PDB file of C-alpha atoms in Angstrom:
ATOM      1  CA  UNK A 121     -20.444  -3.897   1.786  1.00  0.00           C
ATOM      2  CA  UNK A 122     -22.100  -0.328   1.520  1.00  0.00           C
ATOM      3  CA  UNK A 123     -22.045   1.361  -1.665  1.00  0.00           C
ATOM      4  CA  UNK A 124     -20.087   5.145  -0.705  1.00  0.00           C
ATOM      5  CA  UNK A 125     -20.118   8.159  -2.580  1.00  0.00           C
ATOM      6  CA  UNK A 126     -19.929   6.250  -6.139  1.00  0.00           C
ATOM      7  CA  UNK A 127     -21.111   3.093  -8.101  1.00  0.00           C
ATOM      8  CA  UNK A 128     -17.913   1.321  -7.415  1.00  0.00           C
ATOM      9  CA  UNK A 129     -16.650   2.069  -3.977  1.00  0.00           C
ATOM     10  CA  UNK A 130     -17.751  -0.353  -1.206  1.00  0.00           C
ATOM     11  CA  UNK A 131     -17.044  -0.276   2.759  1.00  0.00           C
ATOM     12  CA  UNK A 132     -17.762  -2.499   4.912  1.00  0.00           C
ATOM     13  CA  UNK A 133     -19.519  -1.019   8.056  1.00  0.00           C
ATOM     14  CA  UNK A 134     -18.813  -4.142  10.673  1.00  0.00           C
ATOM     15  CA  UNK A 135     -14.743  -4.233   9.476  1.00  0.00           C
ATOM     16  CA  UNK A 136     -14.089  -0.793   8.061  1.00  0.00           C
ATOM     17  CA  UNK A 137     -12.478  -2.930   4.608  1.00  0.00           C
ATOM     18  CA  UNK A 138     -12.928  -0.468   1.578  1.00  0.00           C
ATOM     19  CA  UNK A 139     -12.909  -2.381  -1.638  1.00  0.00           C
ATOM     20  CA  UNK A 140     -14.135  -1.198  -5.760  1.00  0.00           C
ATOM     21  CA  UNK A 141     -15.737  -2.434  -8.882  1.00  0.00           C
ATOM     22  CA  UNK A 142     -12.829  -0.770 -10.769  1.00  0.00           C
ATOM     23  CA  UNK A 143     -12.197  -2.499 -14.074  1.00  0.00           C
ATOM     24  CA  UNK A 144      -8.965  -4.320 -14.371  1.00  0.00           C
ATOM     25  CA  UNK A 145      -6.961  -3.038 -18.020  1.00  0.00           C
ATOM     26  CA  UNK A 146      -4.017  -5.285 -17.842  1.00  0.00           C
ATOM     27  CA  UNK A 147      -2.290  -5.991 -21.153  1.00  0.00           C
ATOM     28  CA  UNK A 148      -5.242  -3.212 -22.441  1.00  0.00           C
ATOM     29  CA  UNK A 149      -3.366  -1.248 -25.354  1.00  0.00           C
ATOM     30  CA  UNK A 150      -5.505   1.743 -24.648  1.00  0.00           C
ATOM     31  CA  UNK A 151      -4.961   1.687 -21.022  1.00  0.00           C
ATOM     32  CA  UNK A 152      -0.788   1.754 -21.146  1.00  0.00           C
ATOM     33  CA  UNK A 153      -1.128   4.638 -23.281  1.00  0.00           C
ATOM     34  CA  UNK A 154      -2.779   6.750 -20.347  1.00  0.00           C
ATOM     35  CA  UNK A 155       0.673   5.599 -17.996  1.00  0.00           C
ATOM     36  CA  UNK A 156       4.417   6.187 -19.008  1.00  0.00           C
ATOM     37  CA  UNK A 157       6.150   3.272 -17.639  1.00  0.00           C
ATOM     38  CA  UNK A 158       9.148   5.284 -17.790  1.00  0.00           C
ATOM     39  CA  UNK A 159       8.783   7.979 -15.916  1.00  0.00           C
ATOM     40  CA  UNK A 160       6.389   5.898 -13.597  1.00  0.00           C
ATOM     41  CA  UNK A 161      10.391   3.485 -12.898  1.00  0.00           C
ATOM     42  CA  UNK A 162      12.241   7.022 -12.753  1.00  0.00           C
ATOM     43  CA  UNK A 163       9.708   8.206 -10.128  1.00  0.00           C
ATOM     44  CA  UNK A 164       9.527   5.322  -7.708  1.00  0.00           C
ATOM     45  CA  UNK A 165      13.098   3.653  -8.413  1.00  0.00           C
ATOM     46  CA  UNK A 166      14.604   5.615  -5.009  1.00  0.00           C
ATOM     47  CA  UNK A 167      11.514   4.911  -3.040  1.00  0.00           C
ATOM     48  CA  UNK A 168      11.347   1.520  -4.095  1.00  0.00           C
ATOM     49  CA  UNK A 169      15.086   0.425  -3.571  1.00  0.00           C
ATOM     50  CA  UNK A 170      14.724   2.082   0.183  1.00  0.00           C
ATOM     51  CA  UNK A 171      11.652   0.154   1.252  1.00  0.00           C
ATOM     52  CA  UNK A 172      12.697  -3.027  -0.508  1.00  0.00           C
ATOM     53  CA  UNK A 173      15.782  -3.321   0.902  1.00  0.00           C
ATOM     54  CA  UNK A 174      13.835  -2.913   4.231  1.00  0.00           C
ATOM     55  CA  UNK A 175      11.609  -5.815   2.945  1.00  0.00           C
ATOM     56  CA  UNK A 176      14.639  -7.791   2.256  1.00  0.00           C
ATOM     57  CA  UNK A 177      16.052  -7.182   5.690  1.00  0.00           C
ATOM     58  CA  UNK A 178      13.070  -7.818   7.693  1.00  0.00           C
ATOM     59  CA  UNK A 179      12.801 -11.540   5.989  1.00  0.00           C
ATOM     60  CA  UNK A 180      16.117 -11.931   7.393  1.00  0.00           C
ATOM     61  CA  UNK A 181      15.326 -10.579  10.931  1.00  0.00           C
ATOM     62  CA  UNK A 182      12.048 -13.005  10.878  1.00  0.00           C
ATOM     63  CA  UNK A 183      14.095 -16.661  10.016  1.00  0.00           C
ATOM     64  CA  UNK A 184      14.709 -16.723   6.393  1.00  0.00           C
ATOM     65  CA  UNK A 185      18.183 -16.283   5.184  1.00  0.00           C
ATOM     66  CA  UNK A 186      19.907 -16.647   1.751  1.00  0.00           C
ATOM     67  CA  UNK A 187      20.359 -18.483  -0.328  1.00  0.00           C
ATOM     68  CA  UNK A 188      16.531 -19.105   0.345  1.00  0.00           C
ATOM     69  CA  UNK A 189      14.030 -19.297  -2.324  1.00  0.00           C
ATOM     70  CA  UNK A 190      11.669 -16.264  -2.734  1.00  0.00           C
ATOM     71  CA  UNK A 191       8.723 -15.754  -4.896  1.00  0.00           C
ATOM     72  CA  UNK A 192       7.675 -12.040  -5.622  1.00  0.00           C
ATOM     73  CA  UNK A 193       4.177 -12.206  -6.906  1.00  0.00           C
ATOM     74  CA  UNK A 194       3.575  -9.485  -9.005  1.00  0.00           C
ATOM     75  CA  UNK A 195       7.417  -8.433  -9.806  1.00  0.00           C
ATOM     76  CA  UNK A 196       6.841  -5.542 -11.460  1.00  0.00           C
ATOM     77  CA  UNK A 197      10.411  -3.639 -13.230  1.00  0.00           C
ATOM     78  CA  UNK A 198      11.985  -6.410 -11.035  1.00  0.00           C
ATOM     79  CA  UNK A 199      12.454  -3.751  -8.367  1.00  0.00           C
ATOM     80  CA  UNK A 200      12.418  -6.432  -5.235  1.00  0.00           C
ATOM     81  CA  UNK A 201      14.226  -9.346  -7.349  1.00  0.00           C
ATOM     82  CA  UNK A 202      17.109  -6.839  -7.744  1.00  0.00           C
ATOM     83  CA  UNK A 203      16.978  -6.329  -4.331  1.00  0.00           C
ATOM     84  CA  UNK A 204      16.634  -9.716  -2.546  1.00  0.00           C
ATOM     85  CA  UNK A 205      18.587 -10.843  -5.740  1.00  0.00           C
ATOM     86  CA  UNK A 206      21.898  -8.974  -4.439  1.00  0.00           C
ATOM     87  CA  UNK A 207      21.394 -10.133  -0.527  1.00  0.00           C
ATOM     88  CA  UNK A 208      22.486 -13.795  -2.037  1.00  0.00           C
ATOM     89  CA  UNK A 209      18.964 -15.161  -1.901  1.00  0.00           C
ATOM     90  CA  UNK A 210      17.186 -17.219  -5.222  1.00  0.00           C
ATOM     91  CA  UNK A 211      14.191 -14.760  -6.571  1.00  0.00           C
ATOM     92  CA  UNK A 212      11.966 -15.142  -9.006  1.00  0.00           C
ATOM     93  CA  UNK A 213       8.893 -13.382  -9.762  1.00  0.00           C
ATOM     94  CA  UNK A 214       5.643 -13.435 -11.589  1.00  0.00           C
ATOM     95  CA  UNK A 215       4.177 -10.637 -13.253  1.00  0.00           C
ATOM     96  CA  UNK A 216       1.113 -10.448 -15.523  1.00  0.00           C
ATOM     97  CA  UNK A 217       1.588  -7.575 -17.539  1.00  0.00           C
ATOM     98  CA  UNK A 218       3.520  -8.687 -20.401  1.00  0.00           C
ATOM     99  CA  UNK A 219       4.512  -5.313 -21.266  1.00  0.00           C
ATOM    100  CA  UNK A 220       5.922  -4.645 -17.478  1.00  0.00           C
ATOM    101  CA  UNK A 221       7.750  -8.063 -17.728  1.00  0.00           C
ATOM    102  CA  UNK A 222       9.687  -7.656 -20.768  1.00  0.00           C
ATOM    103  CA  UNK A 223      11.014  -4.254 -18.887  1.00  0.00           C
ATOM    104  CA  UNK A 224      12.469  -6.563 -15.950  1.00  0.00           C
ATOM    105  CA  UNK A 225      16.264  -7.308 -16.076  1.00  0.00           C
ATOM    106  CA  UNK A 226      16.552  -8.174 -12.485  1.00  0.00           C
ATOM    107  CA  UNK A 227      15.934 -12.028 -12.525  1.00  0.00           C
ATOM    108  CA  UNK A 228      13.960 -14.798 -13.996  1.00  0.00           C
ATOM    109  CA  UNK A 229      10.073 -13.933 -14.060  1.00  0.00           C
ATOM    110  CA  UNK A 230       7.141 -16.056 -15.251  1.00  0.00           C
ATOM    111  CA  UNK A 231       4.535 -14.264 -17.437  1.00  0.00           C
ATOM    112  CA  UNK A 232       1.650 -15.279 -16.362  1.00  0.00           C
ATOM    113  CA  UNK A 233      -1.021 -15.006 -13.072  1.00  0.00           C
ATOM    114  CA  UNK A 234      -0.679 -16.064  -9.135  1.00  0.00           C
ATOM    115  CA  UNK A 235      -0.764 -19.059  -8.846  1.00  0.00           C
ATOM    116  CA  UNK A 236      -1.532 -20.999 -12.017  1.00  0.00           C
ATOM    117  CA  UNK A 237       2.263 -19.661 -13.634  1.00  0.00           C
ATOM    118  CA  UNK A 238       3.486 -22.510 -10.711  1.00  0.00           C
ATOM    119  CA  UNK A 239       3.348 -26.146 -10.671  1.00  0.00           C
ATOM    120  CA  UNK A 240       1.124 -27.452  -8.118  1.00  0.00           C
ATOM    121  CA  UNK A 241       3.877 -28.534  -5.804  1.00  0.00           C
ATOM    122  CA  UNK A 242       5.864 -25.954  -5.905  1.00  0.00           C
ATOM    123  CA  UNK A 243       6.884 -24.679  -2.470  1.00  0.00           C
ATOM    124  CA  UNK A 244       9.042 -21.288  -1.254  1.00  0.00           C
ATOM    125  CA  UNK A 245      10.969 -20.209   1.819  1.00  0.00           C
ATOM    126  CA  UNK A 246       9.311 -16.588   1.401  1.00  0.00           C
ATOM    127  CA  UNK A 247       6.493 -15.520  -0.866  1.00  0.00           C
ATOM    128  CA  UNK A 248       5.725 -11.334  -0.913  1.00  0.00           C
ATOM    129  CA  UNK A 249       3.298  -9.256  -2.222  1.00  0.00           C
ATOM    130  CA  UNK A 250       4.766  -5.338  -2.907  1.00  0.00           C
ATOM    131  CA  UNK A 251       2.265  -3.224  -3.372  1.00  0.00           C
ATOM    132  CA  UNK A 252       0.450  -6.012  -5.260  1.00  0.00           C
ATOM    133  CA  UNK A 253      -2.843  -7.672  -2.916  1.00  0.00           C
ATOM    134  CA  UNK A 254      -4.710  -4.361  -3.232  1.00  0.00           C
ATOM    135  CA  UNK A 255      -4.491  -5.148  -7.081  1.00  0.00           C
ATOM    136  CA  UNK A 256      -5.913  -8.144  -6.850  1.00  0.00           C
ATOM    137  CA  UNK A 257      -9.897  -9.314  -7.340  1.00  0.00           C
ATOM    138  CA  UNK A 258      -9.726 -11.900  -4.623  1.00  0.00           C
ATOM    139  CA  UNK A 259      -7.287 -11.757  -1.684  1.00  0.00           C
ATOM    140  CA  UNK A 260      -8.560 -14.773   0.190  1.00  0.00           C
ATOM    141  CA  UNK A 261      -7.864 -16.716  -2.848  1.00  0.00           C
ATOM    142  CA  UNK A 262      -4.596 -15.078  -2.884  1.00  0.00           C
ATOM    143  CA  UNK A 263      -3.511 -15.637   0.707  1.00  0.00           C
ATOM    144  CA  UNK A 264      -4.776 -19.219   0.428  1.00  0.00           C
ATOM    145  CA  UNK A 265      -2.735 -20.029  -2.244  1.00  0.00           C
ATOM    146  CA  UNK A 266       0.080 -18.696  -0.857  1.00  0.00           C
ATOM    147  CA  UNK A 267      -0.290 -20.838   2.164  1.00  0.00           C
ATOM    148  CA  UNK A 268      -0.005 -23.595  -0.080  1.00  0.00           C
ATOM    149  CA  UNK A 269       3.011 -22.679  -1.872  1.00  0.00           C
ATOM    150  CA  UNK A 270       5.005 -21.957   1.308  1.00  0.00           C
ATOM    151  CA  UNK A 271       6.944 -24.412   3.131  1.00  0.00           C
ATOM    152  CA  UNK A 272       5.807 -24.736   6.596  1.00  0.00           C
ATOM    153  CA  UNK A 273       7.220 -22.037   8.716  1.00  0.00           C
ATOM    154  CA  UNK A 274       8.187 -19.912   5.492  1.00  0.00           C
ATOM    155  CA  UNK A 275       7.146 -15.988   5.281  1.00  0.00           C
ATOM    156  CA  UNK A 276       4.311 -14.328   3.670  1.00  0.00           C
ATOM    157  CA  UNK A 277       5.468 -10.526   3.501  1.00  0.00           C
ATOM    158  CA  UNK A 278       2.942  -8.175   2.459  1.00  0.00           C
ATOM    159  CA  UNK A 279       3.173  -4.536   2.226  1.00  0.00           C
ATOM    160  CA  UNK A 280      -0.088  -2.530   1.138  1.00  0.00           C
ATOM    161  CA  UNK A 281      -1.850   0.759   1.331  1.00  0.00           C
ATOM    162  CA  UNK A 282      -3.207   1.683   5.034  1.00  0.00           C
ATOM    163  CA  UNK A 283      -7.040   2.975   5.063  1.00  0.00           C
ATOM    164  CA  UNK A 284      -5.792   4.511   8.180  1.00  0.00           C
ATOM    165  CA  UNK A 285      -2.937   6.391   7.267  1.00  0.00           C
ATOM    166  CA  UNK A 286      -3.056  10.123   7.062  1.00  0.00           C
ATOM    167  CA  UNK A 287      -3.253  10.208   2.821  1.00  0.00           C
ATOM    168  CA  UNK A 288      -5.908   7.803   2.780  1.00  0.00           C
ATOM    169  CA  UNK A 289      -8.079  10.439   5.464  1.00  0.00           C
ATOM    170  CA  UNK A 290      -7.083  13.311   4.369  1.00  0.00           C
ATOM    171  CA  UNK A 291      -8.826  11.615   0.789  1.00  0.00           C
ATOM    172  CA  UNK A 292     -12.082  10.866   2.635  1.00  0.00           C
ATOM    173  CA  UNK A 293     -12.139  14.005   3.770  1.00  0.00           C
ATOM    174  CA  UNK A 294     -11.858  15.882   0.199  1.00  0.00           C
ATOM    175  CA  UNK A 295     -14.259  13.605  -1.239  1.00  0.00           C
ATOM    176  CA  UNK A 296     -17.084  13.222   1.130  1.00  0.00           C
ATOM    177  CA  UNK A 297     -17.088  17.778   0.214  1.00  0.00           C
ATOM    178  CA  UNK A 298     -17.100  16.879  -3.108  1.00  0.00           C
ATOM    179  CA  UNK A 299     -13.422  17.444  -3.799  1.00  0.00           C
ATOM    180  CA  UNK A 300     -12.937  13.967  -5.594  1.00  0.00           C
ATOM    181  CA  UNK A 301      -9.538  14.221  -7.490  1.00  0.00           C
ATOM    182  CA  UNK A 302      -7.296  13.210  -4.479  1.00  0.00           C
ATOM    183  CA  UNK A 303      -9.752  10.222  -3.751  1.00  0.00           C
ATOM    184  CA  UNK A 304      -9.721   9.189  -7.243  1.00  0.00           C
ATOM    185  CA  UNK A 305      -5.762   9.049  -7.350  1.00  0.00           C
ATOM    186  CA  UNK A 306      -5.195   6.823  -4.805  1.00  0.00           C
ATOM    187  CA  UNK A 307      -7.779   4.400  -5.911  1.00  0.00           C
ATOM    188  CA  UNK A 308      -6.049   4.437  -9.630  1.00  0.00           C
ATOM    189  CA  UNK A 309      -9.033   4.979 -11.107  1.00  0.00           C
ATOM    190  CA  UNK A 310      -8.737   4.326 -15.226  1.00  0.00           C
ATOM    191  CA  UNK A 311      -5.471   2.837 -14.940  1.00  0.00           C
ATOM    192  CA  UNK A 312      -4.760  -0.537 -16.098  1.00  0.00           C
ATOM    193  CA  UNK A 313      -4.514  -2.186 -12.408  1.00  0.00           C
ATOM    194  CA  UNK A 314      -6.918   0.017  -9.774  1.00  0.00           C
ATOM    195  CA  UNK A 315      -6.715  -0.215  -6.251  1.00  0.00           C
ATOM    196  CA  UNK A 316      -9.882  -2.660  -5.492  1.00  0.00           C
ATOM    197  CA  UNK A 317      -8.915  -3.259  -1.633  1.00  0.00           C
ATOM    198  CA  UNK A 318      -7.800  -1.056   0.866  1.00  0.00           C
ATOM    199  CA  UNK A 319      -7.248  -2.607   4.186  1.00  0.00           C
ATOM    200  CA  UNK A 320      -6.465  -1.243   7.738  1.00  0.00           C
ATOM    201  CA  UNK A 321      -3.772  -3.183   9.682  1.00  0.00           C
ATOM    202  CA  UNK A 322      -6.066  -5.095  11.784  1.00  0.00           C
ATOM    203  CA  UNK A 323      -8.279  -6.280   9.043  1.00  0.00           C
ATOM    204  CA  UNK A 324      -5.189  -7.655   6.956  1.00  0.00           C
ATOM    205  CA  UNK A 325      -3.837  -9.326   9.990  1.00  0.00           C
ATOM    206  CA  UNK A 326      -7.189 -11.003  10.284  1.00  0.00           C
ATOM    207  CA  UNK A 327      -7.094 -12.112   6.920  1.00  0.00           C
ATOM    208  CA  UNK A 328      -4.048 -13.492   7.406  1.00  0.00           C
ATOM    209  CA  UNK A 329      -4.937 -15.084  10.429  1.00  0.00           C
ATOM    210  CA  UNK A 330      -7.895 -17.183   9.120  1.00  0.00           C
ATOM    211  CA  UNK A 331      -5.381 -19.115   6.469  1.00  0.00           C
ATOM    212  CA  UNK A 332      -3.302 -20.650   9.656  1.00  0.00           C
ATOM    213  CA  UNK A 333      -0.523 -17.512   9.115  1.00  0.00           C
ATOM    214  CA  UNK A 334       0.810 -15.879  12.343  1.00  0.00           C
ATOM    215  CA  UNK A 335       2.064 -12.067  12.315  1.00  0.00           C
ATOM    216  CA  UNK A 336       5.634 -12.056  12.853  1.00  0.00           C
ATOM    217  CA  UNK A 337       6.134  -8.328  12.404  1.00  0.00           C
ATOM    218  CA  UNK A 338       3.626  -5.246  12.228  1.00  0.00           C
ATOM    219  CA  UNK A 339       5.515  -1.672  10.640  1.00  0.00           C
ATOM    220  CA  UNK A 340       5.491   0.896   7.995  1.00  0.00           C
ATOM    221  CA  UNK A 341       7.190   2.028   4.764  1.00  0.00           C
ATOM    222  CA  UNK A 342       7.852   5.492   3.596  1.00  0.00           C
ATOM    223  CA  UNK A 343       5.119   6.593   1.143  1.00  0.00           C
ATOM    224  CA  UNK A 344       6.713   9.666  -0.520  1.00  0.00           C
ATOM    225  CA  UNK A 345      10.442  10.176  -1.326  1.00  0.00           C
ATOM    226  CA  UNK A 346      10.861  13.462  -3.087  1.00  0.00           C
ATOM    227  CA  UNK A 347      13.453  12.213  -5.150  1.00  0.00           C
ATOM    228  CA  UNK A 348      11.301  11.439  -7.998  1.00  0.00           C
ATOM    229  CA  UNK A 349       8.324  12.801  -6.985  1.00  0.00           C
ATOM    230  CA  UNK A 350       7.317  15.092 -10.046  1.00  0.00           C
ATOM    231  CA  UNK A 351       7.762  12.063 -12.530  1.00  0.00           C
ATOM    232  CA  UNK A 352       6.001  10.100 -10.726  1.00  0.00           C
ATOM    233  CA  UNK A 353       3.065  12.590 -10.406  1.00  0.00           C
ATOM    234  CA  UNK A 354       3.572  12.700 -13.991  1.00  0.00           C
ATOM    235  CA  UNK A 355       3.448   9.286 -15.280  1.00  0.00           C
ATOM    236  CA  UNK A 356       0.134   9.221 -15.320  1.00  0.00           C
ATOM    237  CA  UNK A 357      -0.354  10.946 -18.743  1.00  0.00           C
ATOM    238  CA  UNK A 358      -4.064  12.231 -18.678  1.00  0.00           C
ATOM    239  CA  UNK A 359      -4.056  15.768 -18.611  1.00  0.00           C
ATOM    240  CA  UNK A 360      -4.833  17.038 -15.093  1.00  0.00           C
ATOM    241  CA  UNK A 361      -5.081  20.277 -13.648  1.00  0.00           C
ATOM    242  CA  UNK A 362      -4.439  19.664  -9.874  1.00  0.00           C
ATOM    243  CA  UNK A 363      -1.209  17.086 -11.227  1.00  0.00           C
ATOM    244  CA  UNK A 364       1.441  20.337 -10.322  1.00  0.00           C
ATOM    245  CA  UNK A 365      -0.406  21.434  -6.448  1.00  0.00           C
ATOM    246  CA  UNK A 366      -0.196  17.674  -6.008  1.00  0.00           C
ATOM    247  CA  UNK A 367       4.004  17.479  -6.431  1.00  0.00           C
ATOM    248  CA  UNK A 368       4.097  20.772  -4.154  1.00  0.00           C
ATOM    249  CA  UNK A 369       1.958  19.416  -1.706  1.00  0.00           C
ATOM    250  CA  UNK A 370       3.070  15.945  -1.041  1.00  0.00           C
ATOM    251  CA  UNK A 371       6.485  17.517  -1.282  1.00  0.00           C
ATOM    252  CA  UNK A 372       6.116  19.927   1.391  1.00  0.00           C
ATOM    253  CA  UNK A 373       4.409  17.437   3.429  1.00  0.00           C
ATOM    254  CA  UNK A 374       6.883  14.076   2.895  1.00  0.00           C
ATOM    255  CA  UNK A 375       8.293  14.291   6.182  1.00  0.00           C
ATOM    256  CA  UNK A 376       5.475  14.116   8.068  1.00  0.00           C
ATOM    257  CA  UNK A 377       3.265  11.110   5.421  1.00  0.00           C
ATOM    258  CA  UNK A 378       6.771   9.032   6.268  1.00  0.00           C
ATOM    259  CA  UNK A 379       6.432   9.792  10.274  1.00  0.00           C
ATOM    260  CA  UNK A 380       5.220   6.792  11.161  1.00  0.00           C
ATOM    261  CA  UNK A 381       1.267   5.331  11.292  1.00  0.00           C
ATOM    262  CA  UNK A 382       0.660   8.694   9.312  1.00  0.00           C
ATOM    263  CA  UNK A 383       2.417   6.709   6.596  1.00  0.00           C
ATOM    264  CA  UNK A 384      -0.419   5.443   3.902  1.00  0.00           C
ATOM    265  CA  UNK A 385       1.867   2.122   3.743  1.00  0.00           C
ATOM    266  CA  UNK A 386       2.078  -1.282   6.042  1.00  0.00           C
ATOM    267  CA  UNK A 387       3.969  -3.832   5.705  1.00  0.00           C
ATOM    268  CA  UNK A 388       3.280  -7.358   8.089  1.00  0.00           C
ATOM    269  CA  UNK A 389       5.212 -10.353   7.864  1.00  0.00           C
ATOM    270  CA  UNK A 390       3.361 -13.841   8.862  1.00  0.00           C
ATOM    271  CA  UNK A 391       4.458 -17.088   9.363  1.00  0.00           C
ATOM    272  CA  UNK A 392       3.021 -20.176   8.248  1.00  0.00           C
ATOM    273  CA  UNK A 393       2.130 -22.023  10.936  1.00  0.00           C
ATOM    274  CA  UNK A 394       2.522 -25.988  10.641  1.00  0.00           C
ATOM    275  CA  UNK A 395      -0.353 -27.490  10.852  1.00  0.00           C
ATOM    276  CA  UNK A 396      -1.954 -24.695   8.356  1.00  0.00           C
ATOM    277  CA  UNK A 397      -3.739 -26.121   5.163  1.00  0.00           C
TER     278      UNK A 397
END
């Protein structure tokens, strides 16, 4: 990894993987008082429910069917419980953010970290990761335990930020002429759980790939839905000058961050192959 632009930013010149140093503020007192979880579920509840239920459907379309059991590691407001929840199939999440977990009413979810809230043999059909494995310290830990908690031939569905969609450039290109605000934002930097991956689609499917899982499916989720859009720009309660050009611009340009590979999110689905560890 090469150190770009600032102390914590990292890219990898062989790959193209970006990760950070960001400091991780979960369950931080201080830190929830710089994001309103409230307008933060108002802002992303229509997005959310629209690319879920895709989720949901594309677990279907790839072999697993309800009443299946599903794990949703880091479950959030319960957003993709709800939604697998009401297809028939048995969800359950785990969420580490005590605060965010006593907000879920959508179905049972363990308090606690992937994987040590499960017992050791615990297996699912499905396991998924919604906008979660960017989040996280150390994916290949991740994706290895997840290989061991799914059943052979069961799903790992993961959908994540794209380091080549168009938000994630147009970023680059702002910071690298010192325009850093943009950049910032979509790393999450100072709030409780940063961005410290971003991955583009051929690098995740190779780190899926070295823990025995085979892609199943390779396409993208809306980024931006304008209903919503200024609380969500808002829940972020530090003051910020640029906070009201940023609602105008991504709500001008929506249509054409959704169109797409110019969408900043992918979502694979792999398959755990049989003879995987």
């Amino acid at each position: 990894m090469h150190q770009q632009w600032d102390d914590w930013c990292f890219r990898c010149a062989t790959c193209g993987t970006w990760a950070s140093t960001l400091p991780v503020l979960i369950n931080s007192d201080a830190a929830h008082r710089a994001l309103d979880e409230d307008l933060r579920d108002i802002g992303l509840a229509t997005l959310r429910r629209q690319n879920l239920a895709i989720v949901v459907q594309q677990l279907v379309d790839s072999g697993v069917s309800p009443p299946a059991r599903l794990l949703d590691v880091g479950s959030a407001h319960g957003w993709f419980l709800r939604a697998a929840s009401e297809r028939g199939f048995d969800a359950e999440g785990v969420e580490p953010d005590e605060a965010v977990a006593a907000r879920s009413d959508a179905g049972r979810v363990r308090v606690g970290f992937f994987p040590g809230a499960l017992a050791e043999d615990e297996q699912f059909d499905a396991i998924t990761y919604n906008d979660v494995l960017e989040h996280l310290p150390d994916v290949d830990a991740m994706v290895a335990a997840s290989v061991r908690h799914l059943r052979p031939g069961g799903l790992l569905s993961i959908n994540i930020p794209d380091s080549g969609g168009m938000i994630f450039w147009v970023a680059r290109v702002l910071r690298r002429i010192g325009m850093r605000s943009a950049f910032d934002r979509l790393w999450q930097v100072g709030l409780p759980s940063p961005h410290l991956w971003y991955f583009d689609r051929r690098g995740l499917v190779r780190l899926g790939e070295r823990h025995g899982l085979e892609p199943v499916y390779s396409g993208s989720l809306d980024s931006v839905s304008r209903v919503g859009l200024w609380q969500r720009v808002h829940s972020d309660r530090r003051p910020s000058v640029t906070s009201v050009a940023g609602f105008a611009l991504a709500w001008l340009a929506a249509p054409i961050l959704n169109a797409g590979r110019a969408s900043d999110i992918m979502h694979v689905v792999f398959r755990r192959r049989h003879d995987a560890a």
